[in-house]
PDB file of C-alpha atoms in Angstrom:
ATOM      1  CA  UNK A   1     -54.936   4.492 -52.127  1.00 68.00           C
ATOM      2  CA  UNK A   2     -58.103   5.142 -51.276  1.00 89.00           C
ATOM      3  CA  UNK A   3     -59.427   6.707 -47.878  1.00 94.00           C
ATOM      4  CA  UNK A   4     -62.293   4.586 -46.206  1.00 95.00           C
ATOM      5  CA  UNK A   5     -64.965   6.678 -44.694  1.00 94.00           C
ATOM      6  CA  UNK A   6     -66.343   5.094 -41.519  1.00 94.00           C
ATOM      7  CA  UNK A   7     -70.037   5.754 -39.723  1.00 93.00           C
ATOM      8  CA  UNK A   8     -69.444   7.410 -35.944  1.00 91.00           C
ATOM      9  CA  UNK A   9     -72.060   8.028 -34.188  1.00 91.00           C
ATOM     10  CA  UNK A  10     -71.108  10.031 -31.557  1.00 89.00           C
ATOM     11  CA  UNK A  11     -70.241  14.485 -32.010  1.00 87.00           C
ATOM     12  CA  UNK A  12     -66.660  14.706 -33.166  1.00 87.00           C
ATOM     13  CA  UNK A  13     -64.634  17.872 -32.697  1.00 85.00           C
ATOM     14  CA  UNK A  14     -60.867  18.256 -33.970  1.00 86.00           C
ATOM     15  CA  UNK A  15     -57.748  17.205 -31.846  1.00 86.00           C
ATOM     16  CA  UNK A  16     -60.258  14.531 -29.469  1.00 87.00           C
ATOM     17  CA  UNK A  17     -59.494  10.916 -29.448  1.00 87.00           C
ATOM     18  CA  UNK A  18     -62.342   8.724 -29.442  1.00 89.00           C
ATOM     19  CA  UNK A  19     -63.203   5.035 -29.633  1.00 89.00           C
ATOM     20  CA  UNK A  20     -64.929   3.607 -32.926  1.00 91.00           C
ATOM     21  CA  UNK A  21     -67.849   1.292 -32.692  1.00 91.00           C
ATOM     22  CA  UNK A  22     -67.692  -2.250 -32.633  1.00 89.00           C
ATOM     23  CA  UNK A  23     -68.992  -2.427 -35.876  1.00 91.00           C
ATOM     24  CA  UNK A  24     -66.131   0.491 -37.230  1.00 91.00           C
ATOM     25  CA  UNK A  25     -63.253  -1.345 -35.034  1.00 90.00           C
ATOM     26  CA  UNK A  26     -63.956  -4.527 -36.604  1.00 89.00           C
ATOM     27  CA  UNK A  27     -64.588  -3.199 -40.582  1.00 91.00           C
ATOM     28  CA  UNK A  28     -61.291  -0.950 -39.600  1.00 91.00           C
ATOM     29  CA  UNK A  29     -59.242  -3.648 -38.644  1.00 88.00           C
ATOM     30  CA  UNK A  30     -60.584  -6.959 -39.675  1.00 88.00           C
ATOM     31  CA  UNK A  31     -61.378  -6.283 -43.054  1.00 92.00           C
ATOM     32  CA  UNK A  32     -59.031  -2.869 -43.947  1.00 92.00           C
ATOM     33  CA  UNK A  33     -56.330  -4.265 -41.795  1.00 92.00           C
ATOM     34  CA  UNK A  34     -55.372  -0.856 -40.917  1.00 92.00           C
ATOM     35  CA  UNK A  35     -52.452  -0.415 -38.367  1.00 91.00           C
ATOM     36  CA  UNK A  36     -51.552   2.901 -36.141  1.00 90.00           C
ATOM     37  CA  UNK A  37     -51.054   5.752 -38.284  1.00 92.00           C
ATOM     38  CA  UNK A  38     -53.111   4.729 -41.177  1.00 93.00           C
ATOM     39  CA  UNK A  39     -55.959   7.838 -42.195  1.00 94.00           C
ATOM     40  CA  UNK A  40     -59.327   7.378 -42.368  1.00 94.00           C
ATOM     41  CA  UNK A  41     -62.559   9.797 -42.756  1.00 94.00           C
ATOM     42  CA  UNK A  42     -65.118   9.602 -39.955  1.00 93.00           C
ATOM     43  CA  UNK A  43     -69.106  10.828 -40.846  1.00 91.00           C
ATOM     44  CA  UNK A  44     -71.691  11.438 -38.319  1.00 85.00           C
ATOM     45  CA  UNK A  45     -75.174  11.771 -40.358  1.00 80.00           C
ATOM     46  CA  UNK A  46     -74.129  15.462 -40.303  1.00 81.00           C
ATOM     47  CA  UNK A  47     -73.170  17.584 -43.373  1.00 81.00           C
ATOM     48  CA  UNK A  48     -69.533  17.444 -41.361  1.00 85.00           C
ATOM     49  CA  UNK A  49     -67.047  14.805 -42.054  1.00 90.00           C
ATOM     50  CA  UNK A  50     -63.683  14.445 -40.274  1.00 93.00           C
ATOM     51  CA  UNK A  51     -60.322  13.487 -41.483  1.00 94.00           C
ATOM     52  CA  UNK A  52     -58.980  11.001 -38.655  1.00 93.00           C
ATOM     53  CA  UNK A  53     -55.980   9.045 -37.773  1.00 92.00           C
ATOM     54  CA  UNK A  54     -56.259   5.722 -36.072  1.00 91.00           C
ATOM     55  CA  UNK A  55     -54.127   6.273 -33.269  1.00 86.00           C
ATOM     56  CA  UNK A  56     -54.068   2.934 -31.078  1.00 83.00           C
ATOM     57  CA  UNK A  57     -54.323  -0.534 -32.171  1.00 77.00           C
ATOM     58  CA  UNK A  58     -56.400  -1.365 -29.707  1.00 73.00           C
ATOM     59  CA  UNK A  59     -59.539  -3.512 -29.084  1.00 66.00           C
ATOM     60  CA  UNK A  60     -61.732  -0.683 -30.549  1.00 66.00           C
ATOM     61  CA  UNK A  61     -59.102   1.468 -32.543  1.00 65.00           C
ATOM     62  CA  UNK A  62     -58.823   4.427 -31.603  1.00 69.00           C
ATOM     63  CA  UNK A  63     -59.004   7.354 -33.312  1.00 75.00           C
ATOM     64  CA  UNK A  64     -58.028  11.097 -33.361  1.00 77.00           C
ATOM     65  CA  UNK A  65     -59.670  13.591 -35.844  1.00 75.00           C
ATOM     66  CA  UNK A  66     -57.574  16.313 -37.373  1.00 76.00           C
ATOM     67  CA  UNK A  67     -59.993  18.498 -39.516  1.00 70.00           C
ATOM     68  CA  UNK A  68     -63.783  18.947 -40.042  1.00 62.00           C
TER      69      UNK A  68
END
């Protein structure tokens, strides 16, 4: 399967759980149906990406990256 990489805007640093935008929330969970647990990889326009983890199924998924 693959991994979807999702646009985050905001700096990312391992082990911090952050909120996805609206737009990522709704692609994440709308269209991927992706549940708790699922992996994604989050970009930020930077030559860093970040392996995540959605960790709540909440309103705006949230999200904990693991490596960058």
């Amino acid at each position: 399967m693959r991994i979807p990489r999702i646009y985050h805007p905001d700096p990312l640093t391992p082990g911090m759980v952050t909120n996805l935008t609206d737009d990522g929330a709704n692609h994440v969970s709308r269209v991927l149906r992706m549940k708790t647990g699922y992996s994604l990889i989050l970009f930020n326009g930077s030559d860093k990406i970040f392996n995540a983890e959605i960790a709540d199924t909440g309103k705006k998924k949230c999200v904990r990256p693991y490596s960058g």
